């Protein structure tokens, strides 16, 4: 049994990770800034703490007495959020910095940092037919303004704490994680959840229109949450010293993503394109040669399979067809 701290445990990925680590018999401490009744999932038997990890003293309180740290804590959301909240996203640098200091001082054995594909050079993401971003494509540095620069700087912090102090640090660059128990409204949601919500609401209201940000030809890859949780744990236990992609290589356009959701819903919508809305880079995909080399594995759950599960869960939340699912999500 390990004693593991999950920072950002009240969020989407952190909630799933906490649940999985506890299920395996580990002693888990879960920490998040949000009040407990706003956590996406609360796992029974876990030491749940509400702490602002931007503060140095709170990081020491969270880390003390534990063996490993998974840092998934950040102020972030989908493209609409990160384009309009650059300063807030960059302040998250305090979380990782103070957690690294506390981990060094308190003898943490292993440290995991959740980075992002937003660290990649924007000039390498202008083609919708992007062949895939290799780990080396983060340099020369031209990261997503705000959020991407914070992630890239924090990667370097992990590297230098490893080099200078011997802290075993692992870094994964997440590519668009989606699935049940994620944000689907309120402004922080990402494309898969947002499109599910829009299609569901169109079916309920009878207004068979959908607004798509951009022209719909921009491309991305989307990783289902189960693949993400497996990848996090495998990377943490590995000997991978450099930052590594953690994402699906199944690239689709936003228009194709809408096609998939319409097929699941059983109806089509009239599409309206908002060319002035936040839309991010033109093309982004995960190139998985390195993760296959190190782990003999890569995220492989098909997008259609994951979207069916995600759509069903979001529909339950919106329509209230399964009250038990709503109570599990909000834990109130």
Short mmCIF file of C-alpha atoms in Angstrom, two decimals:
data_model
loop_
_atom_site.label_atom_id
_atom_site.label_comp_id
_atom_site.label_asym_id
_atom_site.label_seq_id
_atom_site.Cartn_x
_atom_site.Cartn_y
_atom_site.Cartn_z
CA UNK A 1 0.00 0.00 0.00
CA UNK A 2 1.26 3.45 -0.99
CA UNK A 3 0.38 6.75 0.61
CA UNK A 4 -0.59 8.96 -2.33
CA UNK A 5 -1.59 12.60 -2.62
CA UNK A 6 -3.84 13.59 -5.53
CA UNK A 7 -3.85 17.35 -6.06
CA UNK A 8 -6.86 18.54 -8.03
CA UNK A 9 -8.88 15.54 -6.87
CA UNK A 10 -12.14 17.48 -7.06
CA UNK A 11 -11.80 17.86 -10.81
CA UNK A 12 -12.70 15.57 -13.69
CA UNK A 13 -9.49 13.59 -14.15
CA UNK A 14 -8.45 13.87 -10.51
CA UNK A 15 -11.75 12.41 -9.35
CA UNK A 16 -11.38 9.36 -11.59
CA UNK A 17 -7.73 8.89 -10.56
CA UNK A 18 -8.53 9.13 -6.84
CA UNK A 19 -11.25 6.51 -7.19
CA UNK A 20 -8.93 4.12 -9.05
CA UNK A 21 -6.00 4.52 -6.65
CA UNK A 22 -8.24 3.97 -3.63
CA UNK A 23 -9.82 0.90 -5.28
CA UNK A 24 -6.34 -0.62 -5.52
CA UNK A 25 -5.92 -0.37 -1.76
CA UNK A 26 -3.72 2.70 -1.52
CA UNK A 27 -4.04 5.26 1.25
CA UNK A 28 -5.11 8.36 -0.66
CA UNK A 29 -5.30 11.99 0.34
CA UNK A 30 -7.45 14.04 -2.04
CA UNK A 31 -7.02 17.81 -2.17
CA UNK A 32 -8.88 20.49 -4.10
CA UNK A 33 -9.65 24.20 -3.84
CA UNK A 34 -13.39 23.76 -4.40
CA UNK A 35 -15.81 23.12 -1.51
CA UNK A 36 -16.38 19.39 -1.09
CA UNK A 37 -19.97 19.57 -2.34
CA UNK A 38 -18.66 20.92 -5.67
CA UNK A 39 -16.20 18.07 -6.30
CA UNK A 40 -17.01 16.03 -9.40
CA UNK A 41 -16.57 12.79 -7.45
CA UNK A 42 -15.94 12.07 -3.79
CA UNK A 43 -14.46 8.64 -3.03
CA UNK A 44 -15.39 7.00 0.29
CA UNK A 45 -12.53 6.19 2.65
CA UNK A 46 -10.26 8.91 1.25
CA UNK A 47 -8.78 11.76 3.29
CA UNK A 48 -10.48 14.70 1.55
CA UNK A 49 -9.03 18.15 2.19
CA UNK A 50 -10.15 21.55 0.89
CA UNK A 51 -6.94 23.55 0.48
CA UNK A 52 -5.65 26.32 -1.78
CA UNK A 53 -2.44 24.78 -3.11
CA UNK A 54 -1.27 28.08 -4.51
CA UNK A 55 -0.18 28.74 -0.91
CA UNK A 56 3.16 27.24 0.13
CA UNK A 57 2.06 26.23 3.65
CA UNK A 58 -0.92 24.31 2.30
CA UNK A 59 1.33 22.28 0.01
CA UNK A 60 3.43 21.24 2.99
CA UNK A 61 0.27 20.26 4.89
CA UNK A 62 -0.95 18.20 1.92
CA UNK A 63 2.34 16.43 1.19
CA UNK A 64 3.60 15.69 4.71
CA UNK A 65 3.59 11.98 5.57
CA UNK A 66 2.93 10.76 2.02
CA UNK A 67 5.08 8.88 -0.53
CA UNK A 68 3.86 10.01 -3.95
CA UNK A 69 2.24 13.08 -5.47
CA UNK A 70 0.01 13.30 -8.53
CA UNK A 71 -0.40 16.96 -9.44
CA UNK A 72 -3.49 17.51 -11.59
CA UNK A 73 -4.43 20.82 -9.95
CA UNK A 74 -4.82 23.83 -12.26
CA UNK A 75 -7.22 26.62 -13.10
CA UNK A 76 -8.25 25.55 -16.58
CA UNK A 77 -11.02 24.64 -18.97
CA UNK A 78 -11.77 24.40 -22.67
CA UNK A 79 -10.58 26.83 -25.35
CA UNK A 80 -13.21 29.40 -24.44
CA UNK A 81 -11.88 29.56 -20.89
CA UNK A 82 -8.13 29.50 -21.48
CA UNK A 83 -8.25 32.15 -24.21
CA UNK A 84 -10.08 34.55 -21.91
CA UNK A 85 -8.37 33.78 -18.59
CA UNK A 86 -4.65 33.81 -19.35
CA UNK A 87 -3.56 35.35 -16.04
CA UNK A 88 -5.66 32.95 -13.99
CA UNK A 89 -4.19 30.00 -15.89
CA UNK A 90 -0.63 31.21 -15.33
CA UNK A 91 -1.13 31.62 -11.58
CA UNK A 92 -1.35 27.81 -11.45
CA UNK A 93 2.45 27.90 -11.66
CA UNK A 94 2.36 28.52 -7.90
CA UNK A 95 0.70 25.14 -7.31
CA UNK A 96 3.36 23.07 -9.01
CA UNK A 97 6.22 25.19 -7.70
CA UNK A 98 5.11 24.92 -4.08
CA UNK A 99 4.26 21.23 -4.42
CA UNK A 100 7.75 20.54 -5.78
CA UNK A 101 9.35 22.43 -2.90
CA UNK A 102 7.22 20.58 -0.36
CA UNK A 103 7.92 17.25 -2.06
CA UNK A 104 11.67 17.87 -1.91
CA UNK A 105 11.58 18.88 1.76
CA UNK A 106 9.22 16.09 2.86
CA UNK A 107 10.97 13.23 1.05
CA UNK A 108 8.40 12.44 -1.63
CA UNK A 109 9.55 9.42 -3.65
CA UNK A 110 7.75 10.08 -6.95
CA UNK A 111 6.05 13.14 -8.44
CA UNK A 112 3.66 13.21 -11.42
CA UNK A 113 2.83 16.42 -13.28
CA UNK A 114 -0.13 16.71 -15.64
CA UNK A 115 1.02 18.88 -18.53
CA UNK A 116 -0.81 19.59 -21.78
CA UNK A 117 -0.53 19.49 -25.55
CA UNK A 118 -0.91 23.28 -25.29
CA UNK A 119 2.86 23.41 -24.68
CA UNK A 120 3.54 22.67 -28.36
CA UNK A 121 4.86 25.27 -30.79
CA UNK A 122 1.87 26.96 -32.42
CA UNK A 123 3.64 27.22 -35.78
CA UNK A 124 3.62 23.41 -35.97
CA UNK A 125 -0.20 23.36 -35.64
CA UNK A 126 -1.39 25.44 -38.60
CA UNK A 127 -2.38 22.48 -40.83
CA UNK A 128 -5.66 20.59 -40.17
CA UNK A 129 -3.89 17.50 -41.54
CA UNK A 130 -1.33 17.64 -38.74
CA UNK A 131 0.63 14.36 -38.86
CA UNK A 132 1.00 14.34 -35.08
CA UNK A 133 3.03 16.30 -32.58
CA UNK A 134 6.22 14.66 -31.38
CA UNK A 135 7.56 15.44 -27.95
CA UNK A 136 10.43 17.40 -29.49
CA UNK A 137 7.94 19.78 -31.14
CA UNK A 138 7.63 21.76 -27.91
CA UNK A 139 10.88 23.51 -28.88
CA UNK A 140 11.70 26.10 -30.05
CA UNK A 141 9.08 27.26 -27.57
CA UNK A 142 5.93 29.00 -28.81
CA UNK A 143 3.31 27.59 -26.47
CA UNK A 144 -0.39 28.49 -26.16
CA UNK A 145 -0.42 31.95 -24.58
CA UNK A 146 -1.08 31.79 -20.85
CA UNK A 147 -2.06 28.20 -20.11
CA UNK A 148 0.52 26.60 -22.42
CA UNK A 149 3.41 28.70 -21.14
CA UNK A 150 2.53 27.85 -17.52
CA UNK A 151 2.55 24.16 -18.38
CA UNK A 152 5.85 24.38 -20.24
CA UNK A 153 7.52 26.30 -17.40
CA UNK A 154 6.24 23.77 -14.85
CA UNK A 155 7.64 20.93 -16.96
CA UNK A 156 11.04 22.59 -16.70
CA UNK A 157 10.64 22.93 -12.94
CA UNK A 158 10.04 19.18 -12.69
CA UNK A 159 13.10 18.51 -14.83
CA UNK A 160 15.39 20.68 -12.73
CA UNK A 161 14.10 19.39 -9.39
CA UNK A 162 14.96 15.95 -10.72
CA UNK A 163 18.41 16.99 -11.93
CA UNK A 164 19.35 19.11 -8.90
CA UNK A 165 17.65 17.29 -6.03
CA UNK A 166 17.06 13.74 -7.23
CA UNK A 167 13.25 13.93 -7.11
CA UNK A 168 11.82 11.29 -9.44
CA UNK A 169 9.47 13.33 -11.63
CA UNK A 170 7.23 12.13 -14.44
CA UNK A 171 5.45 14.44 -16.90
CA UNK A 172 2.61 13.57 -19.29
CA UNK A 173 1.24 15.93 -21.93
CA UNK A 174 -2.53 15.33 -22.01
CA UNK A 175 -4.41 15.59 -25.30
CA UNK A 176 -8.10 16.52 -24.78
CA UNK A 177 -9.48 14.12 -22.17
CA UNK A 178 -13.24 13.45 -22.13
CA UNK A 179 -15.77 11.14 -20.52
CA UNK A 180 -18.46 10.85 -17.82
CA UNK A 181 -18.23 13.02 -14.70
CA UNK A 182 -16.70 15.86 -16.71
CA UNK A 183 -17.70 19.49 -17.16
CA UNK A 184 -20.38 19.92 -19.84
CA UNK A 185 -21.64 23.45 -19.17
CA UNK A 186 -20.68 26.69 -17.45
CA UNK A 187 -17.91 27.83 -19.80
CA UNK A 188 -15.08 25.43 -18.88
CA UNK A 189 -16.27 22.46 -20.93
CA UNK A 190 -14.25 21.06 -23.84
CA UNK A 191 -15.48 20.22 -27.32
CA UNK A 192 -16.76 16.63 -26.84
CA UNK A 193 -18.90 17.53 -23.83
CA UNK A 194 -20.02 20.87 -25.30
CA UNK A 195 -21.18 19.24 -28.53
CA UNK A 196 -23.01 16.48 -26.63
CA UNK A 197 -24.81 19.12 -24.56
CA UNK A 198 -25.75 21.21 -27.59
CA UNK A 199 -27.12 18.21 -29.51
CA UNK A 200 -29.09 16.98 -26.49
CA UNK A 201 -30.57 20.43 -25.80
CA UNK A 202 -31.51 20.81 -29.48
CA UNK A 203 -33.44 17.55 -29.26
CA UNK A 204 -35.23 18.67 -26.10
CA UNK A 205 -36.18 22.16 -27.32
CA UNK A 206 -36.90 21.23 -30.91
CA UNK A 207 -34.58 23.98 -32.11
CA UNK A 208 -32.60 21.82 -34.51
CA UNK A 209 -29.59 24.11 -34.81
CA UNK A 210 -26.08 23.90 -33.44
CA UNK A 211 -23.47 26.64 -33.22
CA UNK A 212 -19.93 25.44 -33.95
CA UNK A 213 -16.90 27.51 -32.98
CA UNK A 214 -14.75 28.16 -36.05
CA UNK A 215 -15.37 26.62 -39.45
CA UNK A 216 -15.45 23.04 -38.13
CA UNK A 217 -12.41 21.96 -40.13
CA UNK A 218 -9.96 22.37 -37.23
CA UNK A 219 -8.71 18.96 -36.06
CA UNK A 220 -7.99 17.36 -32.69
CA UNK A 221 -7.60 13.98 -31.03
CA UNK A 222 -9.68 13.06 -27.98
CA UNK A 223 -8.70 10.56 -25.28
CA UNK A 224 -11.31 8.70 -23.24
CA UNK A 225 -10.89 8.97 -19.48
CA UNK A 226 -10.17 5.24 -18.92
CA UNK A 227 -7.14 5.43 -21.23
CA UNK A 228 -5.99 8.56 -19.45
CA UNK A 229 -6.14 6.97 -15.98
CA UNK A 230 -4.22 3.90 -17.15
CA UNK A 231 -1.61 6.07 -18.84
CA UNK A 232 -1.09 8.26 -15.77
CA UNK A 233 -0.38 5.27 -13.56
CA UNK A 234 1.85 3.51 -16.09
CA UNK A 235 3.90 6.65 -16.72
CA UNK A 236 4.26 7.31 -12.98
CA UNK A 237 5.70 3.82 -12.44
CA UNK A 238 7.93 3.93 -15.53
CA UNK A 239 11.50 5.01 -16.16
CA UNK A 240 10.41 7.71 -18.60
CA UNK A 241 12.41 10.79 -17.66
CA UNK A 242 11.27 13.21 -20.38
CA UNK A 243 7.79 14.67 -20.93
CA UNK A 244 5.67 12.29 -23.00
CA UNK A 245 2.44 12.48 -24.99
CA UNK A 246 -0.63 10.93 -23.43
CA UNK A 247 -3.36 11.07 -26.05
CA UNK A 248 -5.21 9.23 -28.76
CA UNK A 249 -3.82 9.33 -32.29
CA UNK A 250 -7.34 9.09 -33.76
CA UNK A 251 -7.63 12.59 -35.25
CA UNK A 252 -10.99 14.05 -36.28
CA UNK A 253 -12.27 17.43 -37.38
CA UNK A 254 -14.82 19.22 -35.24
CA UNK A 255 -17.34 18.63 -38.03
CA UNK A 256 -16.64 14.89 -37.83
CA UNK A 257 -17.06 15.02 -34.05
CA UNK A 258 -20.50 16.59 -34.56
CA UNK A 259 -21.29 13.83 -37.09
CA UNK A 260 -20.53 11.20 -34.43
CA UNK A 261 -22.74 12.85 -31.82
CA UNK A 262 -25.59 13.27 -34.30
CA UNK A 263 -25.36 9.57 -35.17
CA UNK A 264 -25.55 8.68 -31.48
CA UNK A 265 -28.52 11.02 -30.96
CA UNK A 266 -30.34 9.77 -34.04
CA UNK A 267 -30.96 13.15 -35.66
CA UNK A 268 -29.09 15.86 -37.57
CA UNK A 269 -28.92 19.57 -36.94
CA UNK A 270 -28.49 22.67 -39.04
CA UNK A 271 -24.96 23.95 -38.45
CA UNK A 272 -24.08 27.58 -37.89
CA UNK A 273 -20.43 28.55 -37.69
CA UNK A 274 -19.18 31.28 -35.35
CA UNK A 275 -15.90 32.36 -36.92
CA UNK A 276 -15.26 34.89 -34.15
CA UNK A 277 -15.42 32.37 -31.29
CA UNK A 278 -12.28 30.94 -29.63
CA UNK A 279 -11.07 28.03 -31.75
CA UNK A 280 -7.43 27.41 -30.86
CA UNK A 281 -4.85 25.99 -33.25
CA UNK A 282 -5.77 24.66 -36.68
CA UNK A 283 -4.58 21.08 -36.26
CA UNK A 284 -3.38 19.05 -33.26
CA UNK A 285 -2.84 15.32 -32.90
CA UNK A 286 -0.83 13.05 -30.61
CA UNK A 287 2.16 11.25 -32.15
CA UNK A 288 2.55 8.10 -30.05
CA UNK A 289 5.82 6.51 -31.16
CA UNK A 290 7.52 7.29 -27.85
CA UNK A 291 4.81 5.95 -25.53
CA UNK A 292 4.61 2.74 -27.59
CA UNK A 293 8.38 2.40 -27.29
CA UNK A 294 8.43 2.81 -23.52
CA UNK A 295 5.17 1.15 -22.48
CA UNK A 296 4.20 -1.08 -25.41
CA UNK A 297 0.80 0.60 -25.23
CA UNK A 298 -1.04 3.71 -26.34
CA UNK A 299 -4.55 5.10 -25.74
CA UNK A 300 -6.79 3.08 -28.02
CA UNK A 301 -10.45 3.34 -26.95
CA UNK A 302 -12.28 4.37 -30.15
CA UNK A 303 -13.78 7.85 -30.16
CA UNK A 304 -17.23 6.52 -31.09
CA UNK A 305 -17.18 4.12 -28.10
CA UNK A 306 -16.16 6.81 -25.64
CA UNK A 307 -18.60 9.36 -27.03
CA UNK A 308 -21.51 6.94 -26.67
CA UNK A 309 -20.77 6.63 -22.95
CA UNK A 310 -20.17 10.35 -22.55
CA UNK A 311 -23.35 11.28 -24.41
CA UNK A 312 -25.45 8.90 -22.29
CA UNK A 313 -24.05 10.31 -19.05
CA UNK A 314 -24.54 13.95 -20.06
CA UNK A 315 -28.08 13.20 -21.24
CA UNK A 316 -28.84 11.71 -17.82
CA UNK A 317 -27.61 14.87 -16.12
CA UNK A 318 -29.61 17.16 -18.38
CA UNK A 319 -32.86 15.23 -18.46
CA UNK A 320 -32.75 13.86 -14.91
CA UNK A 321 -33.63 10.38 -16.17
CA UNK A 322 -31.34 8.77 -13.61
CA UNK A 323 -31.32 10.72 -10.35
CA UNK A 324 -28.73 8.37 -8.88
CA UNK A 325 -26.22 9.51 -11.49
CA UNK A 326 -26.87 13.13 -10.59
CA UNK A 327 -26.34 12.44 -6.92
CA UNK A 328 -23.10 10.59 -7.70
CA UNK A 329 -21.82 13.52 -9.73
CA UNK A 330 -22.58 16.25 -7.25
CA UNK A 331 -22.19 14.14 -4.07
CA UNK A 332 -24.65 16.26 -2.12
#
